Amino acid sequence: MAKDASLLSIELAGPLRVTGPGGDCLTPLGAKNQAVLALLVLSPGMTRPRRWLEDKLWSTFGPEQASANLRQSLSKLRRTLGAFDSVLSADRNTVSLDAARIHADVLENDFRIDDAHELLEGIDVRDPEFEDWLRAERSRFAARLEAAMPSIPTGLLIQCRTDAHGGGMNEVLGEIIANRIGENIAEQVRAWRQSGRHVDAGTNDHGDLEISCDLLETDGSLNAFVKVVHAPSARILYSKLQNVPSAEAVMGSHPGLSAVIFEAADRTLGRLPLAIANARPEARATALARLALYRMFTFQPDALREADSLLRQAYEVDRNGIYTAWRALIRNIQLIELLEPDVAALREESVTLNQHALEQGADNALVQALVSQVRVMALGDAAGGVDLAEQSVERNPAGGFGWLSLAVARMLAGEPRKAFEVSQHARSIARFSPFRHWWDLYHCIVSVACNQPHLAIEAGEAAARAAPAFRPAHRHLLALYALDGQHDKALAVAGKLAKIEPGFTLDRFVNDEAYPVRTLRSNGLLEPIRALL
């Protein structure tokens, strides 16, 4: 569409640039002033609540200071826009741009640009919330460019290899470890594994990742040096030296080896979008999914909705059932945490997403684990949950999510001791995960069910340390501290919950049957809190 010469032009592809009808440069100075403009242009209707803008640009400031900073930024923008200052309007609640008077390059249907440029190139706003938003917007921007290009075949090529140094060792052990890392990666991104050294591959098989597990035997002790390399650039994405106690440890689910396998896959997935070309669907989908997981595991209402949106975008880029499974788990969290008003609709959507995920990823151990957890928590289907979780850990003995799902299913099936053992194992596998508070929380809950309050406190405190705003951990600690007679700590946790959970009161905690503390209630652990009322 031809550009109207009377409009204010805002270019976001490449460095931000604002020009008037006569070509006058009206680009604001200051990264955050530019960021306000960009945030508004890329928002629905070019409108956002003041608080939303403050959260994106001054998330580490108190509300009053953030509000003052936004007012100052808006004042500077109006001065910079000169005769066009009226395109920017603000009231007590919202800030808007007059979309009818603005031409934004990236919003045009026929927009095309050399993919050497990226969205808001060079902008440097040092706020974690803005950085997360920018990553998501750049992924959407890259996806749009990609849609106009010839399709690229999806699927990473992962080469798995091993070498044995020392006498009489079986290279199969190293190959098993390397392949299990590849399996864990392939659960979360579309990929193919290839056995053997990359020099053995065909001339057209240019691998993306090389996973090596070199075995070294010294003085009767066997060690594995695990390394994941981005093959085209030779960049090391992960490396670690790990003792191998026995062949049986490799064949089974040894906690130390499984933790390294799980960690290697997780670290590789976190760095993958930075290593491979952003135009590839694998890079975009993985970047969106990783950001979604960080959002999801906060349990915050807005963050859960954002995570769902990011996973929907990831699925649009690469139709992988794992993204549907994560969305089902989000619905389950929203259901349990009472975060949305229509409970019946949440449960129905959770079931539908669960079914679709299993149809799309029936042979994916992580999909099986997530579907198992939703079946147990949303539907109360203990038998179905145990069956799927057992399939998951049989398929992937190093899968931290699979063992966690089995623990949850065993607990609902009335087998708390088995659940406790499995939960301990799951927690040891996931101890290096950035989301380890998820495992800590469930170990806390299983410990409560097993009448192990001090172990429950230890796990709950670990979860709260890893994620200070994680509401479920604080809820359990409140009851456990009260049970243990640590009333000062219990009241301090109650104060914390009052800040991070709207509508929290001790009375609701104890007397509201719908409040999400089912295990505490069923084990009679809410009664000691009455002394605090």
Short mmCIF file of C-alpha atoms in Angstrom, two decimals, residues 150-502:
data_model
loop_
_atom_site.label_atom_id
_atom_site.label_comp_id
_atom_site.label_asym_id
_atom_site.label_seq_id
_atom_site.Cartn_x
_atom_site.Cartn_y
_atom_site.Cartn_z
CA PRO A 150 10.28 -20.53 0.51
CA SER A 151 9.67 -23.06 3.26
CA ILE A 152 12.71 -24.49 4.99
CA PRO A 153 12.64 -28.20 5.86
CA THR A 154 12.21 -28.51 9.62
CA GLY A 155 14.24 -30.70 11.90
CA LEU A 156 17.65 -30.35 13.49
CA LEU A 157 20.24 -32.97 12.63
CA ILE A 158 21.91 -34.21 15.81
CA GLN A 159 25.03 -36.34 15.47
CA CYS A 160 25.81 -38.58 18.45
CA ARG A 161 29.26 -40.11 18.87
CA THR A 162 31.60 -41.63 21.44
CA ASP A 163 35.25 -42.52 21.92
CA ALA A 164 36.79 -44.85 24.51
CA HIS A 165 40.24 -44.13 25.96
CA GLY A 166 41.74 -46.88 28.08
CA GLY A 167 41.62 -50.63 28.14
CA GLY A 168 38.74 -52.93 27.34
CA MET A 169 35.82 -50.52 27.49
CA ASN A 170 32.61 -50.86 25.57
CA GLU A 171 31.89 -47.79 23.46
CA VAL A 172 28.19 -48.66 23.63
CA LEU A 173 28.01 -47.03 27.08
CA GLY A 174 29.15 -43.69 25.67
CA GLU A 175 26.79 -44.02 22.75
CA ILE A 176 23.86 -44.64 25.11
CA ILE A 177 24.64 -41.46 27.09
CA ALA A 178 25.04 -39.34 23.94
CA ASN A 179 21.83 -40.69 22.45
CA ARG A 180 19.87 -40.04 25.64
CA ILE A 181 20.94 -36.41 25.56
CA GLY A 182 19.81 -36.29 21.93
CA GLU A 183 16.48 -37.86 22.90
CA ASN A 184 15.88 -35.25 25.60
CA ILE A 185 16.61 -32.45 23.13
CA ALA A 186 14.38 -34.02 20.47
CA GLU A 187 11.45 -34.11 22.92
CA GLN A 188 11.30 -30.30 22.82
CA VAL A 189 12.38 -29.41 19.28
CA ARG A 190 11.87 -31.22 16.00
CA ALA A 191 15.07 -33.16 15.39
CA TRP A 192 16.68 -36.24 13.89
CA ARG A 193 19.51 -38.13 15.52
CA GLN A 194 22.40 -39.59 13.57
CA SER A 195 24.81 -42.17 14.92
CA GLY A 196 28.58 -42.05 14.47
CA ARG A 197 31.16 -39.34 13.87
CA HIS A 198 30.19 -36.49 11.56
CA VAL A 199 32.95 -37.54 9.12
CA ASP A 200 31.04 -40.78 8.56
CA ALA A 201 27.93 -38.92 7.39
CA GLY A 202 26.98 -38.36 3.81
CA THR A 203 28.39 -35.36 2.00
CA ASN A 204 25.02 -33.57 2.18
CA ASP A 205 24.41 -34.33 5.87
CA HIS A 206 25.55 -31.10 7.50
CA GLY A 207 24.69 -31.57 11.17
CA ASP A 208 23.49 -28.85 13.50
CA LEU A 209 24.57 -30.34 16.82
CA GLU A 210 27.25 -32.86 17.68
CA ILE A 211 26.85 -34.66 21.01
CA SER A 212 29.96 -36.47 22.13
CA CYS A 213 30.53 -38.69 25.14
CA ASP A 214 34.19 -39.65 25.48
CA LEU A 215 34.97 -42.34 28.05
CA LEU A 216 38.23 -42.35 30.01
CA GLU A 217 39.30 -45.14 32.32
CA THR A 218 41.99 -44.37 34.90
CA ASP A 219 42.94 -46.46 37.93
CA GLY A 220 39.84 -48.57 37.53
CA SER A 221 37.51 -45.55 37.52
CA LEU A 222 35.40 -44.69 34.47
CA ASN A 223 34.59 -41.06 33.63
CA ALA A 224 32.54 -39.56 30.80
CA PHE A 225 33.34 -36.21 29.22
CA VAL A 226 30.06 -34.99 27.73
CA LYS A 227 30.05 -32.16 25.20
CA VAL A 228 27.40 -30.58 22.95
CA VAL A 229 28.76 -28.50 20.07
CA HIS A 230 27.07 -26.37 17.43
CA ALA A 231 28.74 -28.13 14.52
CA PRO A 232 28.83 -25.32 11.89
CA SER A 233 30.51 -22.81 14.24
CA ALA A 234 32.24 -25.25 16.64
CA ARG A 235 30.75 -23.31 19.57
CA ILE A 236 30.45 -25.40 22.73
CA LEU A 237 26.92 -25.21 24.12
CA TYR A 238 27.52 -27.54 27.06
CA SER A 239 30.31 -29.64 28.58
CA LYS A 240 30.79 -31.60 31.78
CA LEU A 241 32.94 -34.37 33.25
CA GLN A 242 30.92 -37.03 35.08
CA ASN A 243 31.90 -40.20 36.91
CA VAL A 244 30.29 -43.40 35.60
CA PRO A 245 29.96 -45.80 38.55
CA SER A 246 29.00 -48.86 36.49
CA ALA A 247 27.52 -50.14 33.27
CA GLU A 248 24.27 -50.73 35.17
CA ALA A 249 24.14 -47.01 36.00
CA VAL A 250 24.22 -46.19 32.28
CA MET A 251 21.60 -48.79 31.42
CA GLY A 252 19.22 -47.62 34.15
CA SER A 253 18.32 -44.27 35.66
CA HIS A 254 21.28 -43.41 37.88
CA PRO A 255 20.62 -40.02 39.56
CA GLY A 256 24.04 -38.50 38.75
CA LEU A 257 24.12 -39.58 35.11
CA SER A 258 20.45 -38.75 34.56
CA ALA A 259 20.99 -35.27 36.03
CA VAL A 260 23.82 -34.62 33.56
CA ILE A 261 21.73 -35.89 30.63
CA PHE A 262 18.77 -33.73 31.68
CA GLU A 263 20.98 -30.69 32.29
CA ALA A 264 22.85 -31.07 28.98
CA ALA A 265 19.60 -31.10 27.02
CA ASP A 266 18.14 -28.16 28.98
CA ARG A 267 21.23 -25.97 28.61
CA THR A 268 21.48 -26.79 24.91
CA LEU A 269 17.85 -25.89 24.31
CA GLY A 270 18.35 -22.59 26.15
CA ARG A 271 21.26 -21.64 23.89
CA LEU A 272 19.96 -23.15 20.66
CA PRO A 273 18.09 -20.02 19.43
CA LEU A 274 21.35 -18.05 19.72
CA ALA A 275 23.35 -20.66 17.81
CA ILE A 276 21.28 -21.51 14.73
CA ALA A 277 19.88 -19.10 12.14
CA ASN A 278 16.86 -17.19 13.42
CA ALA A 279 15.09 -17.75 10.11
CA ARG A 280 14.81 -21.45 10.89
CA PRO A 281 11.53 -22.53 12.46
CA GLU A 282 13.39 -24.61 15.04
CA ALA A 283 15.12 -21.48 16.37
CA ARG A 284 11.97 -19.37 16.51
CA ALA A 285 9.77 -22.07 18.01
CA THR A 286 12.38 -22.96 20.65
CA ALA A 287 12.90 -19.30 21.60
CA LEU A 288 9.16 -18.79 22.03
CA ALA A 289 8.76 -22.01 24.01
CA ARG A 290 11.67 -21.28 26.36
CA LEU A 291 10.32 -17.81 27.12
CA ALA A 292 6.90 -19.37 27.69
CA LEU A 293 8.30 -21.83 30.24
CA TYR A 294 9.97 -19.05 32.20
CA ARG A 295 6.64 -17.24 32.23
CA MET A 296 4.59 -20.34 33.06
CA PHE A 297 6.61 -21.44 36.06
CA THR A 298 6.00 -18.12 37.84
CA PHE A 299 2.32 -19.10 38.31
CA GLN A 300 1.41 -15.40 37.92
CA PRO A 301 -1.97 -14.90 36.16
CA ASP A 302 -0.76 -12.50 33.46
CA ALA A 303 2.41 -14.49 32.92
CA LEU A 304 0.41 -17.69 32.39
CA ARG A 305 -1.74 -15.99 29.75
CA GLU A 306 1.39 -14.66 28.05
CA ALA A 307 2.96 -18.13 28.16
CA ASP A 308 -0.11 -19.59 26.47
CA SER A 309 0.11 -16.98 23.71
CA LEU A 310 3.82 -17.68 23.19
CA LEU A 311 3.22 -21.43 22.95
CA ARG A 312 0.41 -20.88 20.45
CA GLN A 313 2.86 -18.89 18.33
CA ALA A 314 5.49 -21.63 18.67
CA TYR A 315 2.96 -24.17 17.42
CA GLU A 316 2.12 -21.96 14.45
CA VAL A 317 5.82 -21.89 13.54
CA ASP A 318 6.43 -25.61 14.05
CA ARG A 319 3.39 -27.84 14.59
CA ASN A 320 4.92 -29.92 17.36
CA GLY A 321 2.66 -31.61 19.92
CA ILE A 322 4.92 -30.61 22.81
CA TYR A 323 3.68 -27.02 22.60
CA THR A 324 0.08 -28.24 22.86
CA ALA A 325 1.01 -30.34 25.91
CA TRP A 326 2.54 -27.33 27.66
CA ARG A 327 -0.63 -25.35 26.93
CA ALA A 328 -2.70 -28.11 28.55
CA LEU A 329 -0.52 -27.86 31.66
CA ILE A 330 -1.07 -24.08 31.75
CA ARG A 331 -4.83 -24.64 31.74
CA ASN A 332 -4.36 -27.11 34.57
CA ILE A 333 -2.38 -24.57 36.64
CA GLN A 334 -5.02 -21.90 36.00
CA LEU A 335 -7.69 -24.39 37.07
CA ILE A 336 -6.00 -25.38 40.32
CA GLU A 337 -4.95 -21.85 41.21
CA LEU A 338 -8.47 -20.46 40.56
CA LEU A 339 -7.01 -17.82 38.26
CA GLU A 340 -9.84 -17.66 35.72
CA PRO A 341 -13.59 -17.27 36.38
CA ASP A 342 -14.94 -20.01 34.07
CA VAL A 343 -13.71 -23.23 35.70
CA ALA A 344 -15.78 -25.52 33.47
CA ALA A 345 -14.36 -23.95 30.30
CA LEU A 346 -10.81 -24.30 31.64
CA ARG A 347 -11.32 -27.98 32.40
CA GLU A 348 -12.86 -28.63 29.00
CA GLU A 349 -10.06 -26.85 27.17
CA SER A 350 -7.44 -28.65 29.26
CA VAL A 351 -8.93 -32.02 28.28
CA THR A 352 -9.12 -31.04 24.59
CA LEU A 353 -5.53 -29.81 24.50
CA ASN A 354 -4.42 -32.96 26.30
CA GLN A 355 -6.07 -35.17 23.68
CA HIS A 356 -4.56 -33.21 20.81
CA ALA A 357 -1.09 -33.28 22.40
CA LEU A 358 -1.18 -37.05 22.75
CA GLU A 359 -2.40 -37.46 19.17
CA GLN A 360 0.44 -35.26 17.89
CA GLY A 361 3.19 -36.60 20.16
CA ALA A 362 2.23 -40.16 21.11
CA ASP A 363 5.86 -41.32 21.01
CA ASN A 364 7.26 -38.27 22.85
CA ALA A 365 8.18 -39.09 26.47
CA LEU A 366 7.81 -35.46 27.59
CA VAL A 367 4.34 -35.20 26.03
CA GLN A 368 3.38 -38.41 27.85
CA ALA A 369 4.65 -36.93 31.13
CA LEU A 370 2.73 -33.67 30.78
CA VAL A 371 -0.45 -35.39 29.64
CA SER A 372 -0.15 -37.73 32.63
CA GLN A 373 0.11 -34.81 35.03
CA VAL A 374 -2.95 -33.09 33.58
CA ARG A 375 -4.95 -36.33 33.70
CA VAL A 376 -4.12 -36.72 37.38
CA MET A 377 -4.56 -33.12 38.51
CA ALA A 378 -7.48 -32.01 36.35
CA LEU A 379 -9.42 -35.25 35.92
CA GLY A 380 -8.43 -37.27 38.98
CA ASP A 381 -7.50 -40.19 36.69
CA ALA A 382 -4.80 -41.87 38.80
CA ALA A 383 -4.68 -45.12 36.80
CA GLY A 384 -4.41 -43.31 33.46
CA GLY A 385 -1.78 -40.99 34.91
CA VAL A 386 0.34 -43.85 36.26
CA ASP A 387 0.16 -45.69 32.92
CA LEU A 388 1.33 -42.71 30.87
CA ALA A 389 4.01 -41.70 33.38
CA GLU A 390 5.41 -45.25 33.44
CA GLN A 391 5.54 -45.21 29.63
CA SER A 392 7.37 -41.88 29.80
CA VAL A 393 10.12 -43.02 32.19
CA GLU A 394 10.52 -46.32 30.35
CA ARG A 395 11.03 -44.42 27.11
CA ASN A 396 13.29 -41.80 28.75
CA PRO A 397 14.86 -42.93 32.06
CA ALA A 398 16.59 -39.53 32.38
CA GLY A 399 13.40 -37.48 32.00
CA GLY A 400 12.88 -35.31 35.06
CA PHE A 401 9.31 -34.46 34.07
CA GLY A 402 8.42 -38.13 33.59
CA TRP A 403 9.54 -39.12 37.09
CA LEU A 404 7.75 -36.09 38.58
CA SER A 405 4.52 -37.07 36.81
CA LEU A 406 4.88 -40.63 38.11
CA ALA A 407 5.26 -39.29 41.66
CA VAL A 408 2.12 -37.17 41.32
CA ALA A 409 0.17 -40.11 39.88
CA ARG A 410 1.36 -42.49 42.61
CA MET A 411 0.30 -40.03 45.28
CA LEU A 412 -3.23 -39.75 43.87
CA ALA A 413 -3.34 -43.54 43.52
CA GLY A 414 -2.89 -43.80 47.29
CA GLU A 415 0.74 -44.90 47.23
CA PRO A 416 2.49 -42.09 49.14
CA ARG A 417 5.64 -44.08 49.99
CA LYS A 418 6.25 -45.00 46.34
CA ALA A 419 5.44 -41.42 45.40
CA PHE A 420 8.04 -40.17 47.91
CA GLU A 421 10.80 -42.40 46.50
CA VAL A 422 10.00 -41.42 42.92
CA SER A 423 9.76 -37.74 43.83
CA GLN A 424 13.22 -37.85 45.45
CA HIS A 425 14.60 -39.38 42.26
CA ALA A 426 12.87 -36.78 40.05
CA ARG A 427 14.18 -33.97 42.21
CA SER A 428 17.76 -35.24 42.00
CA ILE A 429 17.54 -35.41 38.19
CA ALA A 430 16.20 -31.84 37.89
CA ARG A 431 18.47 -30.22 40.49
CA PHE A 432 20.23 -28.09 37.86
CA SER A 433 17.02 -27.00 36.10
CA PRO A 434 16.09 -23.30 36.07
CA PHE A 435 12.61 -24.54 37.00
CA ARG A 436 13.72 -26.77 39.85
CA HIS A 437 11.20 -25.11 42.18
CA TRP A 438 8.53 -27.15 40.33
CA TRP A 439 10.15 -30.38 41.59
CA ASP A 440 10.81 -28.89 45.03
CA LEU A 441 7.14 -27.96 45.37
CA TYR A 442 5.87 -31.42 44.54
CA HIS A 443 8.40 -33.05 46.83
CA CYS A 444 7.10 -30.76 49.56
CA ILE A 445 3.52 -31.90 48.81
CA VAL A 446 4.49 -35.59 48.70
CA SER A 447 6.40 -35.21 51.98
CA VAL A 448 3.26 -33.74 53.57
CA ALA A 449 1.25 -36.74 52.35
CA CYS A 450 3.91 -39.05 53.88
CA ASN A 451 3.77 -37.25 57.25
CA GLN A 452 7.32 -35.96 56.89
CA PRO A 453 6.86 -32.27 57.86
CA HIS A 454 10.55 -31.43 58.29
CA LEU A 455 11.41 -32.84 54.87
CA ALA A 456 8.44 -30.91 53.49
CA ILE A 457 9.78 -27.69 55.04
CA GLU A 458 13.20 -28.28 53.48
CA ALA A 459 11.68 -28.79 50.02
CA GLY A 460 9.26 -25.87 50.40
CA GLU A 461 12.07 -23.53 51.47
CA ALA A 462 14.14 -24.65 48.46
CA ALA A 463 11.22 -23.84 46.15
CA ALA A 464 10.71 -20.43 47.76
CA ARG A 465 14.43 -19.61 47.47
CA ALA A 466 14.51 -20.55 43.79
CA ALA A 467 11.31 -18.60 43.00
CA PRO A 468 10.52 -15.99 45.70
CA ALA A 469 7.07 -15.15 44.24
CA PHE A 470 6.02 -18.81 43.87
CA ARG A 471 2.70 -18.84 45.74
CA PRO A 472 2.17 -22.61 46.23
CA ALA A 473 5.50 -22.97 48.04
CA HIS A 474 4.64 -20.18 50.49
CA ARG A 475 1.19 -21.65 51.14
CA HIS A 476 2.67 -24.95 52.21
CA LEU A 477 5.37 -23.29 54.29
CA LEU A 478 2.72 -21.26 56.13
CA ALA A 479 0.96 -24.42 57.31
CA LEU A 480 4.17 -26.33 57.99
CA TYR A 481 5.70 -23.54 60.08
CA ALA A 482 2.49 -23.28 62.10
CA LEU A 483 2.50 -27.06 62.65
CA ASP A 484 6.13 -26.91 63.80
CA GLY A 485 5.40 -24.09 66.25
CA GLN A 486 7.42 -21.54 64.27
CA HIS A 487 4.70 -18.91 64.50
CA ASP A 488 6.94 -15.93 63.66
CA LYS A 489 7.96 -17.59 60.40
CA ALA A 490 4.35 -18.54 59.67
CA LEU A 491 3.19 -14.94 60.12
CA ALA A 492 6.06 -13.67 57.96
CA VAL A 493 4.98 -16.05 55.18
CA ALA A 494 1.38 -14.89 55.58
CA GLY A 495 2.59 -11.32 55.10
CA LYS A 496 4.49 -12.38 51.98
CA LEU A 497 1.38 -14.08 50.56
CA ALA A 498 -0.70 -10.96 51.22
CA LYS A 499 1.71 -9.05 48.95
CA ILE A 500 1.99 -11.56 46.09
CA GLU A 501 -1.53 -13.04 46.08
CA PRO A 502 -4.47 -10.63 45.68
#
